[in-house]
PDB file of C-alpha atoms in Angstrom:
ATOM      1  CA  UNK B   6       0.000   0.000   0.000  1.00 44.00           C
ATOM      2  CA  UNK B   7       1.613   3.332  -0.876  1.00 43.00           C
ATOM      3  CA  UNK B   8       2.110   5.499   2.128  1.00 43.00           C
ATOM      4  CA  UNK B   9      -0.005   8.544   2.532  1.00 40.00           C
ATOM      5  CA  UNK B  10       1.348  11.948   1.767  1.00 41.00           C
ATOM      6  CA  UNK B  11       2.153  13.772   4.449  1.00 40.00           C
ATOM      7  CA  UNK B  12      -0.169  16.658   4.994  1.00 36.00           C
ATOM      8  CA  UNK B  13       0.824  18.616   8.150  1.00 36.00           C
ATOM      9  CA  UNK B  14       2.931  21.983   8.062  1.00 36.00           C
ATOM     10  CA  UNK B  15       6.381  21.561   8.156  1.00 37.00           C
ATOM     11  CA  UNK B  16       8.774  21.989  11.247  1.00 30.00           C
ATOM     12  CA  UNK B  17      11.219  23.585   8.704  1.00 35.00           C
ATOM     13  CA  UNK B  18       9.512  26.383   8.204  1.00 33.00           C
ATOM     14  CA  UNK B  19       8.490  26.973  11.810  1.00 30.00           C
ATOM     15  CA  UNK B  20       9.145  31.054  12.834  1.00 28.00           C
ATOM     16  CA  UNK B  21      12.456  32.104  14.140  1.00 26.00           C
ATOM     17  CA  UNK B  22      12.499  33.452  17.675  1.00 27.00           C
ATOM     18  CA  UNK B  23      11.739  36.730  17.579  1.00 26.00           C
ATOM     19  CA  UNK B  24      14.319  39.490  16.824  1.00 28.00           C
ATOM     20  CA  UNK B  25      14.492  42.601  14.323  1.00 27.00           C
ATOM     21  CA  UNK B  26      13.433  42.141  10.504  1.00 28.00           C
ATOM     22  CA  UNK B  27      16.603  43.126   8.300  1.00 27.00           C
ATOM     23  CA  UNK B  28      16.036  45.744   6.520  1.00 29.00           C
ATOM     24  CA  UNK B  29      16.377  45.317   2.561  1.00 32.00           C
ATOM     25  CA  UNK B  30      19.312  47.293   1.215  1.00 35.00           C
ATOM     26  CA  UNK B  31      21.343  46.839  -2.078  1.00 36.00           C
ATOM     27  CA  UNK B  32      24.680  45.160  -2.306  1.00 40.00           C
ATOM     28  CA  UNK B  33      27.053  47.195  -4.436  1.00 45.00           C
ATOM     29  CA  UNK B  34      27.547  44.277  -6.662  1.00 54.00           C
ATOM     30  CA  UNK B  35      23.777  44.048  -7.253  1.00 69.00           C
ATOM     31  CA  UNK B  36      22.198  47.021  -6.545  1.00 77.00           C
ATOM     32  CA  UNK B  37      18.538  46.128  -5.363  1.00 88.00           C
ATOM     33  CA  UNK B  38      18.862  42.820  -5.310  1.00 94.00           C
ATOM     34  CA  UNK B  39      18.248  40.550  -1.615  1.00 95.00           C
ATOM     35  CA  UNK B  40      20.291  37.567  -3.787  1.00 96.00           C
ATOM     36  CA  UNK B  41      21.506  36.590  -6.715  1.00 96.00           C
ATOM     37  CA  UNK B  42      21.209  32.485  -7.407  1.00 96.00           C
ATOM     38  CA  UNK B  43      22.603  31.123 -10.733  1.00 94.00           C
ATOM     39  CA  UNK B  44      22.235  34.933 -11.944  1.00 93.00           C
ATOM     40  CA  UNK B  45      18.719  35.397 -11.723  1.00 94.00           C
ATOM     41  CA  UNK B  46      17.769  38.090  -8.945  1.00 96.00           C
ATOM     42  CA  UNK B  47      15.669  37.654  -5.794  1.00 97.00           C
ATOM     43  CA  UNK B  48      14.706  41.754  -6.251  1.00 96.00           C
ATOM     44  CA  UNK B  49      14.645  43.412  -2.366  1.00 96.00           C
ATOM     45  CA  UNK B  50      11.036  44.308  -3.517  1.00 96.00           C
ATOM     46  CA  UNK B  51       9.980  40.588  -4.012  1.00 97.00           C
ATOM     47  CA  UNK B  52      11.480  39.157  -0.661  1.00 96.00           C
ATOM     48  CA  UNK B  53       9.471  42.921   0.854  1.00 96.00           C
ATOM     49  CA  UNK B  54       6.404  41.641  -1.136  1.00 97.00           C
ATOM     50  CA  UNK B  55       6.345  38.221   0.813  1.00 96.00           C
ATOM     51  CA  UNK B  56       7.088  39.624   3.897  1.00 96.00           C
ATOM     52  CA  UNK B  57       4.170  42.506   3.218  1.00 96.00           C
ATOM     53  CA  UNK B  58       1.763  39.490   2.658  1.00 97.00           C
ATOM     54  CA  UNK B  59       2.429  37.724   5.708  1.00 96.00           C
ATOM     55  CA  UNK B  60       2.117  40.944   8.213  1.00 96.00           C
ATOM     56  CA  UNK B  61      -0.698  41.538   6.631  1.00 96.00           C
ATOM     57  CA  UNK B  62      -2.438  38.389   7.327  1.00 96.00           C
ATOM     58  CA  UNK B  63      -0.921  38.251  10.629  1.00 95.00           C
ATOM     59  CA  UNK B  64      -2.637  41.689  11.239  1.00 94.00           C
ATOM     60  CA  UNK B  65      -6.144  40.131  10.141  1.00 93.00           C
ATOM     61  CA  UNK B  66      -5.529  37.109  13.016  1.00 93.00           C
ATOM     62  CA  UNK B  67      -7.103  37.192  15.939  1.00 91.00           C
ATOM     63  CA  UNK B  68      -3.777  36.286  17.339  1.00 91.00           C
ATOM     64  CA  UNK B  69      -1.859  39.447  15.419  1.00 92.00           C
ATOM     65  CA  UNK B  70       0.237  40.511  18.137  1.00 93.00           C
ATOM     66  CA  UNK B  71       1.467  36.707  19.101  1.00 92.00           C
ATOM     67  CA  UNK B  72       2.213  36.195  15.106  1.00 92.00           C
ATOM     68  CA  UNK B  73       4.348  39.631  14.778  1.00 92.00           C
ATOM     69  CA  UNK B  74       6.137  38.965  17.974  1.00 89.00           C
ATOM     70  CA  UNK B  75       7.155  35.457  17.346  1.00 87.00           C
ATOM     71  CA  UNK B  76       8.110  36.355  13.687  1.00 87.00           C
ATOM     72  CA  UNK B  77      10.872  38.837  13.966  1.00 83.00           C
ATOM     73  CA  UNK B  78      13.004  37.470  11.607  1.00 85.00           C
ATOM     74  CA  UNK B  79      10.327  36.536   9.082  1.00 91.00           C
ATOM     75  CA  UNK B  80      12.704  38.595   6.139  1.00 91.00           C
ATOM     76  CA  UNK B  81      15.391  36.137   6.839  1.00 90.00           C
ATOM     77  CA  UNK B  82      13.074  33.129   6.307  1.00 90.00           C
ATOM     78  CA  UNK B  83      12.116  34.257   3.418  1.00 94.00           C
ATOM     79  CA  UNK B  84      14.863  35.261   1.687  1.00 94.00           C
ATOM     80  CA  UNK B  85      16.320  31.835   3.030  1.00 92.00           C
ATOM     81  CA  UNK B  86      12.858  29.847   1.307  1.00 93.00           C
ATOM     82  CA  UNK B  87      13.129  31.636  -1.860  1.00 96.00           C
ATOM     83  CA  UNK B  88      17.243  31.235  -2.735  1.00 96.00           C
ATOM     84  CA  UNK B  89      16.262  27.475  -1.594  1.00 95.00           C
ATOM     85  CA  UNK B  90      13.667  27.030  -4.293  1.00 96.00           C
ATOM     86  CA  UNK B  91      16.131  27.886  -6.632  1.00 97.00           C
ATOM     87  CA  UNK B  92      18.664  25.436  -5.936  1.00 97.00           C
ATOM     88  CA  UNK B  93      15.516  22.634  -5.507  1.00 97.00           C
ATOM     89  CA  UNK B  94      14.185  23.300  -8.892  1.00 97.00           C
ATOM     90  CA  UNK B  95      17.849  22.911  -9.662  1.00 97.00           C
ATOM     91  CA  UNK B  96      18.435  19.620  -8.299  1.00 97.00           C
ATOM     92  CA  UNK B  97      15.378  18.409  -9.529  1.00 97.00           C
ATOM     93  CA  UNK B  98      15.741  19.290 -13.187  1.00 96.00           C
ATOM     94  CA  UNK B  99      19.272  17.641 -12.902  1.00 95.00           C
ATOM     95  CA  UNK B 100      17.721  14.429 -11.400  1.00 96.00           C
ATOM     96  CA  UNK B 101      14.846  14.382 -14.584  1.00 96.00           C
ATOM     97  CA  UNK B 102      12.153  14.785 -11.407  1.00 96.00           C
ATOM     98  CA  UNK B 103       9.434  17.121 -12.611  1.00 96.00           C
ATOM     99  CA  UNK B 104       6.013  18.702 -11.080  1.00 96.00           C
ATOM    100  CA  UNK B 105       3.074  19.482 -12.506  1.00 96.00           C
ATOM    101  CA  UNK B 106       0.422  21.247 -11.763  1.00 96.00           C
ATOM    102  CA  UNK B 107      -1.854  18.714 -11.144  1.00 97.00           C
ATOM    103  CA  UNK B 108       0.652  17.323  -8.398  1.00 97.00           C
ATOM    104  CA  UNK B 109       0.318  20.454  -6.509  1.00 97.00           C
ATOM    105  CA  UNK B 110      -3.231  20.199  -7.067  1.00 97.00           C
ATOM    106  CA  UNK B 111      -3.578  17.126  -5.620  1.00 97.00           C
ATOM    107  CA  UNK B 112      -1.404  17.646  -2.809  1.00 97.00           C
ATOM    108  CA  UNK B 113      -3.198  20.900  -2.097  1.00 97.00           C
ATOM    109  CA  UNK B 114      -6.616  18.982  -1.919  1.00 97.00           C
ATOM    110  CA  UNK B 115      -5.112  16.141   0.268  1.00 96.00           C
ATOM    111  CA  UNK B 116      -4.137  19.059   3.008  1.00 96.00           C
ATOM    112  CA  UNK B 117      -7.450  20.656   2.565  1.00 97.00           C
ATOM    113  CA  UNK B 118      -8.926  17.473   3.504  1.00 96.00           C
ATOM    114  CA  UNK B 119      -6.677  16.808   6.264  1.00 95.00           C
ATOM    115  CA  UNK B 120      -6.628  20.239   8.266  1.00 95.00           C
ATOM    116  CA  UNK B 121     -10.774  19.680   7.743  1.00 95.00           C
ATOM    117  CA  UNK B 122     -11.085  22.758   5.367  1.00 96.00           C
ATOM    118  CA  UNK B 123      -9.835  25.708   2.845  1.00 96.00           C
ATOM    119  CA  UNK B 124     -10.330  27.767   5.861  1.00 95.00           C
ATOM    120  CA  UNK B 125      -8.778  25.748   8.334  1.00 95.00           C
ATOM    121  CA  UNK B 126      -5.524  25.012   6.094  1.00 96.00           C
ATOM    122  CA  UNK B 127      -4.949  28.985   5.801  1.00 96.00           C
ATOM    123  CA  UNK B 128      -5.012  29.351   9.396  1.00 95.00           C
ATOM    124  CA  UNK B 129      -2.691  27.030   9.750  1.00 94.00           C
ATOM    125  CA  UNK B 130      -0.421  27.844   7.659  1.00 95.00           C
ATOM    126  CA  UNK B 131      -0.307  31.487   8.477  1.00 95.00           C
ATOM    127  CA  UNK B 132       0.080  30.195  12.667  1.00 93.00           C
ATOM    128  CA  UNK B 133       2.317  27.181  12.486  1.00 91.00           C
ATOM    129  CA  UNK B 134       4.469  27.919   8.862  1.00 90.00           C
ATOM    130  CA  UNK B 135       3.994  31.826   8.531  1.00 93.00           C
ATOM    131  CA  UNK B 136       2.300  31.909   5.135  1.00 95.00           C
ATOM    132  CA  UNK B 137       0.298  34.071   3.946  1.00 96.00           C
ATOM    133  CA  UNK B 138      -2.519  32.577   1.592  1.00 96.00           C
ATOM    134  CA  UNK B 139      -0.800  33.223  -1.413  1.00 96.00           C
ATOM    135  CA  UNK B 140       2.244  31.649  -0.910  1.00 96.00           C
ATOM    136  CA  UNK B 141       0.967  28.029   0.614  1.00 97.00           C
ATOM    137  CA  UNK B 142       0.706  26.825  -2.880  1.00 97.00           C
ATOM    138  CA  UNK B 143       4.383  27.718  -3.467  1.00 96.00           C
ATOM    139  CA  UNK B 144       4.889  25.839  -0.202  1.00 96.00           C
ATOM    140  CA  UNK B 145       3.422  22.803  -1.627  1.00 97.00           C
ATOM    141  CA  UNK B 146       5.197  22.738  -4.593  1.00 96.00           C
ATOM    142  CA  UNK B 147       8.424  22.591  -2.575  1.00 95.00           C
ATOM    143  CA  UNK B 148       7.095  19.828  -0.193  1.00 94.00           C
ATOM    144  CA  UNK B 149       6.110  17.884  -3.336  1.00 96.00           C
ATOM    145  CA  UNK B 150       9.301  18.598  -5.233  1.00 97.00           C
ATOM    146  CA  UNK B 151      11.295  17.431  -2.212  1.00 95.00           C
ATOM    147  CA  UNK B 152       9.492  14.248  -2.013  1.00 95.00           C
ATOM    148  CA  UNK B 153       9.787  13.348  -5.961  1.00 96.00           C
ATOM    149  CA  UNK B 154      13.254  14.246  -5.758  1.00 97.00           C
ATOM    150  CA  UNK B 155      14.014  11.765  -3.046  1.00 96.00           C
ATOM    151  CA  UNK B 156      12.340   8.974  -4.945  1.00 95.00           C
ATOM    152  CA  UNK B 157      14.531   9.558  -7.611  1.00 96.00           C
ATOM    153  CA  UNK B 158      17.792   9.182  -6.066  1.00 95.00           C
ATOM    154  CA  UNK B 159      16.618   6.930  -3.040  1.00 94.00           C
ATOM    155  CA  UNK B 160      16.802   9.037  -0.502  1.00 92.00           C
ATOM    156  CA  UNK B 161      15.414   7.990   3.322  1.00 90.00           C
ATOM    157  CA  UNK B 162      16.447  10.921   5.492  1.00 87.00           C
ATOM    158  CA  UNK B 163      16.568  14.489   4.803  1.00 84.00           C
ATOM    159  CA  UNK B 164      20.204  14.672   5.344  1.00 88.00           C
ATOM    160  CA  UNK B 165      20.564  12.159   2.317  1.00 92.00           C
ATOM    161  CA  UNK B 166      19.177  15.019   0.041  1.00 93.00           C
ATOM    162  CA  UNK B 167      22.166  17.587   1.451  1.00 94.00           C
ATOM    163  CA  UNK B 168      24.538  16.354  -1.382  1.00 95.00           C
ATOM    164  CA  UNK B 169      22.062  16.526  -4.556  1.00 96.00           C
ATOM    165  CA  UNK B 170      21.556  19.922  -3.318  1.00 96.00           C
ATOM    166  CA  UNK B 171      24.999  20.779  -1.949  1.00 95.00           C
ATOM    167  CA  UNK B 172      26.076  20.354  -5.268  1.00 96.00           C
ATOM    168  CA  UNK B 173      23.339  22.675  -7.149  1.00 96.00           C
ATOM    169  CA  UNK B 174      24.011  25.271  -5.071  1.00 95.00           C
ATOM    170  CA  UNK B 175      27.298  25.479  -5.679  1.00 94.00           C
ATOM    171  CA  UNK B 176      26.796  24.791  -9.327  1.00 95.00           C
ATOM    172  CA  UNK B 177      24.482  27.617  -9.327  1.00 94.00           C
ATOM    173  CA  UNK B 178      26.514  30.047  -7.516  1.00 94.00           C
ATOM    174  CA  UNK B 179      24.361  31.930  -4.732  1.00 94.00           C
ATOM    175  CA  UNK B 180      25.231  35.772  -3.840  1.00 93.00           C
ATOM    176  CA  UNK B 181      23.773  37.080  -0.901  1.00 94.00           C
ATOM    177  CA  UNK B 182      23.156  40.696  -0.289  1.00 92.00           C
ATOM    178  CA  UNK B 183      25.498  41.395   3.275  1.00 90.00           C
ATOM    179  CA  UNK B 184      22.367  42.747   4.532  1.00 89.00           C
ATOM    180  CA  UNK B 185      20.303  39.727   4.892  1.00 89.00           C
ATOM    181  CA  UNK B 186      23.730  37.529   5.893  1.00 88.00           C
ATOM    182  CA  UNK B 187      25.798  35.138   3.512  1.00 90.00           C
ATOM    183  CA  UNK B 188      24.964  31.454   1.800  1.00 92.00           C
ATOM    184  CA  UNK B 189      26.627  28.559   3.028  1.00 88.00           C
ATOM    185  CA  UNK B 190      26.279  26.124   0.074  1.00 88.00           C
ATOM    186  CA  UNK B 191      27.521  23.289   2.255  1.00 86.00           C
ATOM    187  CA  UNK B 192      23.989  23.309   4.496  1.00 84.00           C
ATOM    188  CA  UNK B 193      22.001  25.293   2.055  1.00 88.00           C
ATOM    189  CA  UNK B 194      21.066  27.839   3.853  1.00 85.00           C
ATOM    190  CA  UNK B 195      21.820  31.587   4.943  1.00 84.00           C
ATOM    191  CA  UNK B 196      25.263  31.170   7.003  1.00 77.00           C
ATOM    192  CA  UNK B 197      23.960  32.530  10.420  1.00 67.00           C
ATOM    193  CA  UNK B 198      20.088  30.864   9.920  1.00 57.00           C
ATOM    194  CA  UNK B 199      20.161  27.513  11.843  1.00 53.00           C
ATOM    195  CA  UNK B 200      17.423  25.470   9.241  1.00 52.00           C
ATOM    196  CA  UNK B 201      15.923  22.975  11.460  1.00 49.00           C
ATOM    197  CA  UNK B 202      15.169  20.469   9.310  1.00 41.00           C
ATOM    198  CA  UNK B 203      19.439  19.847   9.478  1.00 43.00           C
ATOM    199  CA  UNK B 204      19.458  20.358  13.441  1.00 40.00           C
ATOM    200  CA  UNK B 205      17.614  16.827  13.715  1.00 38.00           C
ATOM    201  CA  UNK B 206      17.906  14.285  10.881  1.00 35.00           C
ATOM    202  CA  UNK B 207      14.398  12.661  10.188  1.00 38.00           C
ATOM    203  CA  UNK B 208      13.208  10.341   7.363  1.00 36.00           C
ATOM    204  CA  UNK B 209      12.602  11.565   4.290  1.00 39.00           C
ATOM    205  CA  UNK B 210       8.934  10.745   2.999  1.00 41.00           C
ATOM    206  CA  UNK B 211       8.955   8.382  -0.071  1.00 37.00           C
ATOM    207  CA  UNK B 212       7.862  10.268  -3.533  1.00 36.00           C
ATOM    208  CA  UNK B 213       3.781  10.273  -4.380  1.00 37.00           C
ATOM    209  CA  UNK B 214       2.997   6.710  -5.651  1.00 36.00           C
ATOM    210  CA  UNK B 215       6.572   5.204  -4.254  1.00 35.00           C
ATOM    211  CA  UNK B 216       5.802   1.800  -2.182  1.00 33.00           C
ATOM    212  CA  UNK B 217       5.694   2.014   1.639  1.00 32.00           C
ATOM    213  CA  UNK B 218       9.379   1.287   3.661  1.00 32.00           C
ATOM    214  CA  UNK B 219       7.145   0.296   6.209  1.00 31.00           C
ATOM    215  CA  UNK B 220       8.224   3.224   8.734  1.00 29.00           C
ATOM    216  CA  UNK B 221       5.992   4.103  11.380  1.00 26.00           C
ATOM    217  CA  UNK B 222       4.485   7.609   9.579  1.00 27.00           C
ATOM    218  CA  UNK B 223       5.731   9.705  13.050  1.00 27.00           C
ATOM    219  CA  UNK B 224       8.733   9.153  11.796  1.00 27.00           C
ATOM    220  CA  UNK B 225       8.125  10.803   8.014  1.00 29.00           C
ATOM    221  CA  UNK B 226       8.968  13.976   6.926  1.00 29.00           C
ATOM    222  CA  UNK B 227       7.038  17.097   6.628  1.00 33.00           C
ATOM    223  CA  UNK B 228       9.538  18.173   3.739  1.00 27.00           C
ATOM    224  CA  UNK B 229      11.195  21.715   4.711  1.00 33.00           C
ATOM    225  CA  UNK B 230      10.277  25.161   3.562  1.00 40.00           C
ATOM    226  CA  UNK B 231      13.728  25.543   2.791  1.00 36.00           C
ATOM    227  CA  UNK B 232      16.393  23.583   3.914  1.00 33.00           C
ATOM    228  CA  UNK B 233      14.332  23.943   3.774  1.00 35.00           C
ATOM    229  CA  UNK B 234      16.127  23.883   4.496  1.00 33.00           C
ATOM    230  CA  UNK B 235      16.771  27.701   4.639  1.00 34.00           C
TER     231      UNK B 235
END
């Protein structure tokens, strides 16, 4: 019987401890740009968008002042989320794993269904993953990206991902404005941003449609907003 897709929020994108956002500067390299990864610009106004989103939702919660407190360094996660999407699509297109739209779809419906409602998923993800309701289907294309890509090379844990996308980042080449911190493309992620999906190794959750190992599902992954990593 193939396992069931994991549907809960993942720990890897749980909220920092609170502390000041970063301000969004340009590097004198790349003027205006938050990061550069494999040349292509994360623009200070994109990672500013994201971040607008999310206070904004948080503002609309009945639990606004809990959300902004705990989320101080919500410009860090980010900025650390969207340089790792990068080097995952990366990875992925170098392993042949592909997503389509329909995959997202389908995962999207299955966490619908388990959080008990549209409503009920957005809450969720703004209290548990800080995301605002735009941005959980860009979350789910990451979780099912992360999942298709371990299939495809065999990996159990999330630490037996680190090389596939050790090596993309580097390949790619990541430049982070000095504002927001530097990349260390050995843990993918910002250099002073402790992901925790790499603080505690856990097993990696098999690719949609991949038989069952036969592991207990508390012990599956909730694949990482950024290694999710970041």
């Amino acid at each position: 019987m193939h396992r069931r897709r994991r549907t809960a929020l993942s720990v890897s994108v749980a909220l920092l401890a609170a502390g000041p956002l970063l301000a969004a500067c340009g590097s004198t390299a790349h003027p205006g740009a938050a990061a550069v990864v494999g040349g292509q610009r994360i623009e200070v106004s994109a990672l500013q968008a994201e971040v607008k989103d999310v206070r904004t939702a948080q503002q609309n919660s009945p639990q606004s002042a809990q959300l902004i407190k705990d989320s101080g360094q919500l410009g860090k996660v980010k900025l650390s989320n969207m340089i790792f999407d990068r080097v995952l699509a990366s990875a992925a297109e170098q392993a042949g794993v592909s997503v389509t739209p329909k995959d997202v779809q389908d995962a999207r419906a299955a966490m619908v269904q388990q959080a008990g409602g549209e409503a009920q998923l957005r809450e969720q993800a703004l209290t548990n993953g800080g995301l605002a309701p735009d941005q959980i289907d860009t979350y789910v294309q990451r979780q099912v990206t992360e999942q298709k890509l371990a299939g495809a090379i065999g990996a159990r844990t999330q630490q037996d991902l680190l090389p596939v996308l050790v090596k993309a980042s580097k390949d790619l080449g990541v430049d982070v404005n000095p504002r927001y911190g530097s990349w260390n493309a050995s843990q993918i992620q910002l250099a002073d941003y402790q992901a925790p999906w790499l603080a505690k190794p856990k097993p990696a959750a098999p690719a949609p449609g991949a038989p069952s190992s036969g592991a207990p599902e508390d012990q599956q992954v909730d694949p990482g907003d950024s290694a999710s990593t970041g």
